[in-house]
Short mmCIF file of C-alpha atoms in Angstrom, two decimals:
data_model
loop_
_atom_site.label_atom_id
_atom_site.label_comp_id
_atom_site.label_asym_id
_atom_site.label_seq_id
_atom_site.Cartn_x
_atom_site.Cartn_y
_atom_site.Cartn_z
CA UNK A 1 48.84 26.80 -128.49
CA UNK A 2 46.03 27.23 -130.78
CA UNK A 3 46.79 25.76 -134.43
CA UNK A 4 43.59 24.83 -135.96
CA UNK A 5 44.04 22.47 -138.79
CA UNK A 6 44.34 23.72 -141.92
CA UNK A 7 44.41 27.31 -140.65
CA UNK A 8 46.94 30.36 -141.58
CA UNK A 9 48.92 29.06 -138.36
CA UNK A 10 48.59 25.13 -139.38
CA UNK A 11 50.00 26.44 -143.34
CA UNK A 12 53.58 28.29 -141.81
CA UNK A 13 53.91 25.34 -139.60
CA UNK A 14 53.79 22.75 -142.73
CA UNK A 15 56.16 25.30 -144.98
CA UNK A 16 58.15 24.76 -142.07
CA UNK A 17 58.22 20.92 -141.71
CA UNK A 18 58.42 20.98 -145.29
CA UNK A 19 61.99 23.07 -145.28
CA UNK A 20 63.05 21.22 -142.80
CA UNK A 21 62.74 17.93 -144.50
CA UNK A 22 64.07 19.07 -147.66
CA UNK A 23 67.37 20.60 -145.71
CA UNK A 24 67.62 17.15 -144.43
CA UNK A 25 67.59 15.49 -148.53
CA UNK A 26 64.52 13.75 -147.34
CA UNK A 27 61.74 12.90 -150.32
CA UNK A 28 59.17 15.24 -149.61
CA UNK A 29 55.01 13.27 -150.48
CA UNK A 30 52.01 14.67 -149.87
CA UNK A 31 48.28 12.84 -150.33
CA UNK A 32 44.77 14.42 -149.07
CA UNK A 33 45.11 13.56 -145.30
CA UNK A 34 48.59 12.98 -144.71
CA UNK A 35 52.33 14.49 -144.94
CA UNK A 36 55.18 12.31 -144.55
CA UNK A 37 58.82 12.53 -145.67
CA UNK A 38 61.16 9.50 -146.75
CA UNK A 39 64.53 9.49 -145.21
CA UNK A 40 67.66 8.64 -148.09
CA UNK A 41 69.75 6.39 -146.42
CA UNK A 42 68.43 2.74 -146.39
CA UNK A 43 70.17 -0.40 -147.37
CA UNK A 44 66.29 -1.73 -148.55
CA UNK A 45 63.92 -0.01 -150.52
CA UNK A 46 60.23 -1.01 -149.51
CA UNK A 47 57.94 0.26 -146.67
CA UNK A 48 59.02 2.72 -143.92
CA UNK A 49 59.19 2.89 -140.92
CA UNK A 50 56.87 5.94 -139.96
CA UNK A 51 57.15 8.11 -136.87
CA UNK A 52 55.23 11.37 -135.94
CA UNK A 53 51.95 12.52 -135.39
CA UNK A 54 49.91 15.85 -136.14
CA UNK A 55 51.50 19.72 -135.46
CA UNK A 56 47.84 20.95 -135.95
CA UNK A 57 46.13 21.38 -132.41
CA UNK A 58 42.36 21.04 -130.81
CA UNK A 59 41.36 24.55 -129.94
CA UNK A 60 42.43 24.32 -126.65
CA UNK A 61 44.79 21.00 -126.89
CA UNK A 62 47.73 23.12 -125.63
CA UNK A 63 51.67 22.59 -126.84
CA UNK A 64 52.57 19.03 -126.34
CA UNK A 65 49.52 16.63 -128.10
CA UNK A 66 50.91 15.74 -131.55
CA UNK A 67 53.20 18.68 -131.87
CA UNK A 68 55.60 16.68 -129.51
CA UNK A 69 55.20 13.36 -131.43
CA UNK A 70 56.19 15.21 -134.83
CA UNK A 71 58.94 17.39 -133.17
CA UNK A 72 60.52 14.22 -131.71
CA UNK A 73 60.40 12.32 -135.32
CA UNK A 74 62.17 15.34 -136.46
CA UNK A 75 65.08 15.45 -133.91
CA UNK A 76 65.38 11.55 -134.57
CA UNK A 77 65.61 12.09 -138.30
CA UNK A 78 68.33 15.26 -137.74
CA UNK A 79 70.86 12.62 -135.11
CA UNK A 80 70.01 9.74 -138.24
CA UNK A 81 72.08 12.36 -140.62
CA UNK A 82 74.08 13.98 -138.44
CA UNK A 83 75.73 10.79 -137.24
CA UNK A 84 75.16 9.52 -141.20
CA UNK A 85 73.84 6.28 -139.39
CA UNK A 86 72.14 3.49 -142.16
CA UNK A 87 69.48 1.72 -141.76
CA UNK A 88 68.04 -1.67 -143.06
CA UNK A 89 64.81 0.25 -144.00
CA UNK A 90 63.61 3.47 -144.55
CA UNK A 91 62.67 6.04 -141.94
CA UNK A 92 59.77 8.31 -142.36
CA UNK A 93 58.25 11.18 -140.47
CA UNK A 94 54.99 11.59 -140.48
CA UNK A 95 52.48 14.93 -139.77
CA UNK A 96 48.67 13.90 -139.79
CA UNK A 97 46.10 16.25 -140.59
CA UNK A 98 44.57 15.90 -137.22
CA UNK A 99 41.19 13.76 -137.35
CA UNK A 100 40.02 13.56 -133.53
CA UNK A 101 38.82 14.95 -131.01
CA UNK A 102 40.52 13.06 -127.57
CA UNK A 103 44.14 12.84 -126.47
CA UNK A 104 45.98 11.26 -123.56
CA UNK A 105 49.07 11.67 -121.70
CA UNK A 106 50.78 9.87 -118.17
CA UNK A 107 50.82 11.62 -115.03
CA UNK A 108 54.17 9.27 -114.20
CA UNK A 109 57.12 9.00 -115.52
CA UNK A 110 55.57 6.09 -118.53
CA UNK A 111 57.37 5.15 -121.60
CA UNK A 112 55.42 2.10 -123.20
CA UNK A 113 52.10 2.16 -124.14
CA UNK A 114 50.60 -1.58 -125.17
CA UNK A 115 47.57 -0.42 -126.55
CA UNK A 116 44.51 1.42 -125.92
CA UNK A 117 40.54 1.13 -123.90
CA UNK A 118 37.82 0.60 -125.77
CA UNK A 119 35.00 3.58 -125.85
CA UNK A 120 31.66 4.26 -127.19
CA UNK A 121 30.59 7.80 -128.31
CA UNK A 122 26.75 8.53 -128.22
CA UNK A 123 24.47 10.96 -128.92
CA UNK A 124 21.71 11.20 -126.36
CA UNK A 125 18.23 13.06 -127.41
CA UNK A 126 15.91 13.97 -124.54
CA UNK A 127 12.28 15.65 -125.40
CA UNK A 128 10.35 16.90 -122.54
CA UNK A 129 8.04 20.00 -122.85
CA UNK A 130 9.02 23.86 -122.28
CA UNK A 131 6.95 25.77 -120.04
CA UNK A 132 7.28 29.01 -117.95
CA UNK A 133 9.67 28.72 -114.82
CA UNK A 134 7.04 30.64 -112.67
CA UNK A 135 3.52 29.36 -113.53
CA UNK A 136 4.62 25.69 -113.93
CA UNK A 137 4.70 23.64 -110.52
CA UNK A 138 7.06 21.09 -110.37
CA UNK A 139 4.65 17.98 -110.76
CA UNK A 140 3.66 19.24 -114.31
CA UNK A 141 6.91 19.73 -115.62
CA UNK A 142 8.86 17.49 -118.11
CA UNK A 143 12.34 19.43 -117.56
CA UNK A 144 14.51 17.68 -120.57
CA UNK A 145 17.59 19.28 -118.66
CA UNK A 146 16.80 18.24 -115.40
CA UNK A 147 16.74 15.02 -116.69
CA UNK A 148 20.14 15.14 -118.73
CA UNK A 149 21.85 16.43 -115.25
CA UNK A 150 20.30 13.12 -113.32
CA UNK A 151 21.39 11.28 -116.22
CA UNK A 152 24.48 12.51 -115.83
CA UNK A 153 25.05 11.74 -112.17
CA UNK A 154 23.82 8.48 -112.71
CA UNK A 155 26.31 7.81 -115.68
CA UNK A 156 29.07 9.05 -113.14
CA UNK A 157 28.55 6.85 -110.74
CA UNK A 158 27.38 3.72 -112.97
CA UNK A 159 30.71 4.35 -114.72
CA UNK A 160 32.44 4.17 -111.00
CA UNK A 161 30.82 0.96 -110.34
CA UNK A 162 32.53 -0.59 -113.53
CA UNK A 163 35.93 0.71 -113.26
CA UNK A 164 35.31 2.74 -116.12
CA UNK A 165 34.76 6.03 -117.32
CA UNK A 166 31.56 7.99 -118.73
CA UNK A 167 31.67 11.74 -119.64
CA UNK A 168 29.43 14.22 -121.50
CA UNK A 169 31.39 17.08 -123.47
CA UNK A 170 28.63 18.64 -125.26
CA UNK A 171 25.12 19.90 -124.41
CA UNK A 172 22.40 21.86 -126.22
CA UNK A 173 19.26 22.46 -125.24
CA UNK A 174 16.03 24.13 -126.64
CA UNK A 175 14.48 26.85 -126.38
CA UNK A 176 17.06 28.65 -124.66
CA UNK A 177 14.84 31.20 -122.02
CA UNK A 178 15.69 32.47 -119.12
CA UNK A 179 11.99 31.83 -118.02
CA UNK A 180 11.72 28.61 -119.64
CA UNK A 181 12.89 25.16 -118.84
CA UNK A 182 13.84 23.58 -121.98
CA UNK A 183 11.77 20.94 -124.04
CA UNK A 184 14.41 19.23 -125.91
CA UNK A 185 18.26 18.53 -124.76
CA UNK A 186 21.07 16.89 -127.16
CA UNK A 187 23.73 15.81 -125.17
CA UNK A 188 26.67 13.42 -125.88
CA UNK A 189 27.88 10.38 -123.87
CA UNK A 190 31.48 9.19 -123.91
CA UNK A 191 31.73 5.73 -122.47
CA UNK A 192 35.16 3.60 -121.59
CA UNK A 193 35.51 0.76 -119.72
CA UNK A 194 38.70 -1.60 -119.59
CA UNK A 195 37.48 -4.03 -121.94
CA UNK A 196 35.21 -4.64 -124.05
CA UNK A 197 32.76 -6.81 -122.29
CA UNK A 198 32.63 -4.30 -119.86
CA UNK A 199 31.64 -1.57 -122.45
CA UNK A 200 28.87 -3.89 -123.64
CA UNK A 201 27.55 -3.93 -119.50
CA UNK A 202 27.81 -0.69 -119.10
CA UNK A 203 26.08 0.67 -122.02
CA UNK A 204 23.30 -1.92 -120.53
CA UNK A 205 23.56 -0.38 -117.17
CA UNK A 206 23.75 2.85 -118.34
CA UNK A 207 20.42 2.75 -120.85
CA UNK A 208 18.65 0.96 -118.10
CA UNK A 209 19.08 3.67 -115.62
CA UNK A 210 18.78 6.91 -118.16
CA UNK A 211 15.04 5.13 -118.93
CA UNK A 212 14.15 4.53 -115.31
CA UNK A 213 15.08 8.01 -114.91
CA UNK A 214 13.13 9.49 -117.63
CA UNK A 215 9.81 7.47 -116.35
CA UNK A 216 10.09 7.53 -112.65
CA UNK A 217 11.81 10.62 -111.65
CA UNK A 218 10.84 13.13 -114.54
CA UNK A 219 7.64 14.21 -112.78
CA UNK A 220 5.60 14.17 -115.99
CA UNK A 221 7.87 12.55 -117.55
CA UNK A 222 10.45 12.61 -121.02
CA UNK A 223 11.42 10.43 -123.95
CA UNK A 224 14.75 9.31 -125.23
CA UNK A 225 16.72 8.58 -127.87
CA UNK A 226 20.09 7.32 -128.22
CA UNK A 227 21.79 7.55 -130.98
CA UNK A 228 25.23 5.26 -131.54
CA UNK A 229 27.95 7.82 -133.57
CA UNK A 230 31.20 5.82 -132.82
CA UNK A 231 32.80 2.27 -131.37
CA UNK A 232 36.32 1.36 -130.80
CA UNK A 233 37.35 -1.63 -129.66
CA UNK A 234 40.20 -2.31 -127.09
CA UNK A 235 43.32 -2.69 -129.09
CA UNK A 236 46.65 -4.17 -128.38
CA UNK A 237 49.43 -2.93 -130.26
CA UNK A 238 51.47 -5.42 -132.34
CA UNK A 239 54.05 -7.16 -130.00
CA UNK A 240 57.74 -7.12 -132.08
CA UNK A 241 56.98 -3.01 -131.74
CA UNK A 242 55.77 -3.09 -127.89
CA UNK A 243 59.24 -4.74 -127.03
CA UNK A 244 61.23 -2.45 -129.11
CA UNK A 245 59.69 0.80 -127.16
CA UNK A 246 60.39 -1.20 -123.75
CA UNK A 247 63.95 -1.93 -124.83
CA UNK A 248 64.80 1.69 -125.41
CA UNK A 249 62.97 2.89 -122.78
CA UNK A 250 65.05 0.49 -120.79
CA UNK A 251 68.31 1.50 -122.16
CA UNK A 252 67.18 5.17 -121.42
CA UNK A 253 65.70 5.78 -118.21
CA UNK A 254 66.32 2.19 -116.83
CA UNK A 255 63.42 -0.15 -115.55
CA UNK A 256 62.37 2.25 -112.14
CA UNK A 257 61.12 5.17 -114.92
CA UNK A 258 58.96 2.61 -117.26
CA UNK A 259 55.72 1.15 -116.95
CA UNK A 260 53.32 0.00 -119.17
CA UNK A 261 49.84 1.04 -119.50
CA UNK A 262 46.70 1.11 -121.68
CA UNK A 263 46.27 4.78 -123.48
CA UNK A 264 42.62 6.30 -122.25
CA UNK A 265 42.24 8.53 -125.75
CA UNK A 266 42.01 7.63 -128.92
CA UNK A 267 45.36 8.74 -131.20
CA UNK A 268 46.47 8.36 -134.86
CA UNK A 269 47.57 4.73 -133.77
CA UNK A 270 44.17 3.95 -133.96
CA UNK A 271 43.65 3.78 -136.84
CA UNK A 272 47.48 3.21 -138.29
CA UNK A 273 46.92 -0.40 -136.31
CA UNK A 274 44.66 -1.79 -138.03
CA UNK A 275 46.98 -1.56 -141.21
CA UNK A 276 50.78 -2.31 -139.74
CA UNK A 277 52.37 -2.84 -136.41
CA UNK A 278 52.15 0.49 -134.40
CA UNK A 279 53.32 1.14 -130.66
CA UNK A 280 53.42 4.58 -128.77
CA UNK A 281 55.54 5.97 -126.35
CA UNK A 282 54.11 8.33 -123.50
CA UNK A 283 56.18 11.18 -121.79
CA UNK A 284 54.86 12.37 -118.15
CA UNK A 285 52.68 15.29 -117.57
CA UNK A 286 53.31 17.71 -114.72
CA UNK A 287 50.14 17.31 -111.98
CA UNK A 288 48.48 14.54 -114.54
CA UNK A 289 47.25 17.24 -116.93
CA UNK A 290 46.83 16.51 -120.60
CA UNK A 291 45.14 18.16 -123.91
CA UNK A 292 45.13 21.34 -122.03
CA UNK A 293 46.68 24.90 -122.42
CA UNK A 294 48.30 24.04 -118.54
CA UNK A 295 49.76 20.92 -119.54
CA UNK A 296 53.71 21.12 -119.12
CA UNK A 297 56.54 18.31 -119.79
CA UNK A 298 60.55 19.65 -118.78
CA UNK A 299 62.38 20.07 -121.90
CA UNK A 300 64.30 17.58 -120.51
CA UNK A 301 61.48 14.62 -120.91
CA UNK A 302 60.84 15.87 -124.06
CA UNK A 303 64.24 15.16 -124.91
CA UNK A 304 63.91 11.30 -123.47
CA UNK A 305 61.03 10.87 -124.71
CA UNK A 306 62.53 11.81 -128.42
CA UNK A 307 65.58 9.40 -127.39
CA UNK A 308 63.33 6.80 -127.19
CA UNK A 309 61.53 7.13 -130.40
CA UNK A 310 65.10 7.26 -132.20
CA UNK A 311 66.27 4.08 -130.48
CA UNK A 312 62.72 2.64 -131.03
CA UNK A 313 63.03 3.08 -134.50
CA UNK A 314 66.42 1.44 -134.66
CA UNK A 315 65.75 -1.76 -132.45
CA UNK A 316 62.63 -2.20 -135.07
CA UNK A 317 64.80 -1.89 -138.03
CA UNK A 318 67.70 -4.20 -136.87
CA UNK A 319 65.06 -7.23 -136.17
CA UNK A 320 62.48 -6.44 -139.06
CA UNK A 321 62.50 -8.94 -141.60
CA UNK A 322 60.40 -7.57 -144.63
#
């Protein structure tokens, strides 16, 4: 699955949703970053509860990130009217315009997800000098991507040593010769720990090392730069809807098939947090696989997973308040 947002692919998709809602007599609104629809049947009119997530994909995110958080919200919305059940509050489903660029999905059979790690993203700017591959000895060289690579390495295992994680999706380099070893490299640094504090030390750690690197094992050595494009702090989700997810999951798969955990990626919940009280539920990935073309969930966890959501949504409603 390939549905780039905002695409020709991304449009029939959200005529789609759009029919779908409407066949369902749900209020239909639509802002500059956001689709959701209003379910009818509510004893209270004020804020909804939302469910959903994106049915636009990364290019190769594969079939289940978002798509199966929005396809879920739908089926939940369809058994609402079919079984003309009435809420306290309203219901909403919700289809982001996809804004990241990370997703995240259990390798066991997880229903409750508490929160997420905090992570760093950085941009990393190493300037050696380019010279030919065959007239250049190695003690003159400054080889920018021979440092990145030991940089790298060193981020691997520093990350190790912390319990935490530190990756590098994107590289580019200068000038781009077969015959030359490049001057300049830009490379990014994606950095999660458990916790906070331990983001701080390992940022330390990892700075530390990346200099030592670039002065002692360089030859003639390179310069850095670090640039800081992103933070996120470790969140916790609010509490009243962490205990609704673990009593449906409960009532669904029973307590042997639930476990809670702390997402790795970064998901619309980030940011819907920091306004109102937001949970997520998790469905398991065959082999541990996620935001890949080769990820695959059984129609039938799919299916949980969406029974979840729907009881979820009514264990929130029936102790909500306001």
């Amino acid at each position: 699955m390939a549905r780039l947002p905002l695409d020709d692919a991304d449009a029939q998709v959200r005529r789609w949703f759009v029919a779908e809602m409407t066949r369902l007599k749900c209020k239909v609104v639509v802002d500059q970053m956001v689709t959701f629809r209003d379910a009818g049947r509510q004893k209270r009119f004020c804020a909804a509860h939302r469910m959903g997530s994106h049915l636009d994909t990364q290019p190769t995110g594969g079939r289940y990130d978002g798509i199966l958080g929005v396809m879920a919200a739908v089926e939940a919305m369809r058994t609402l009217d079919e079984n003309n059940i009435e809420t306290q509050y309203p219901v909403a489903v919700v289809n982001w315009t996809k804004t990241r660029s990370h997703a995240g999905r259990a390798k066991r059979e997880s229903r409750r997800c508490t929160g997420w790690q905090a992570y760093k993203w950085f941009t990393l700017d190493i300037e050696g000098s380019a010279a030919h591959t065959g007239t250049t000895p190695f003690y003159a060289r400054s080889d920018a991507l021979l440092l990145a690579a030991r940089i790298m390495i060193a981020n691997n295992a520093l990350a190790k040593k912390h319990n935490g994680l530190a990756s590098t999706g994107i590289l580019t380099l200068q000038p781009g010769s077969v015959n030359v070893f490049p001057s300049n490299v830009r490379m990014t640094v994606d950095v999660r720990p458990p916790s906070d504090e331990v983001l701080d030390a390992l940022e330390k750690d990892i700075k530390i090392e990346a200099e030592r690197l670039a002065r002692e094992e360089s030859e003639k050595g390179c310069q850095l730069k670090w640039t800081t494009d992103f933070v996120s702090p470790k969140v916790t989700f609010a509490p009243a809807c962490i205990e609704s997810v673990r009593a449906a999951a409960l009532a669904t798969v029973g307590p042997d098939a639930v476990i809670d955990m702390y997402s790795g990626a970064g998901h619309d919940s980030c940011s819907t947090s920091a306004v109102c009280p937001t949970s997520m539920i998790f469905v398991p990935s065959k082999d541990g696989i996620s935001h890949n073309p080769k990820e695959y969930t059984s129609p039938a966890e799919c299916a949980t997973g969406a029974q979840v959501l729907l009881h979820t949504v009514l264990n929130y409603d029936a102790q909500r308040t306001q």
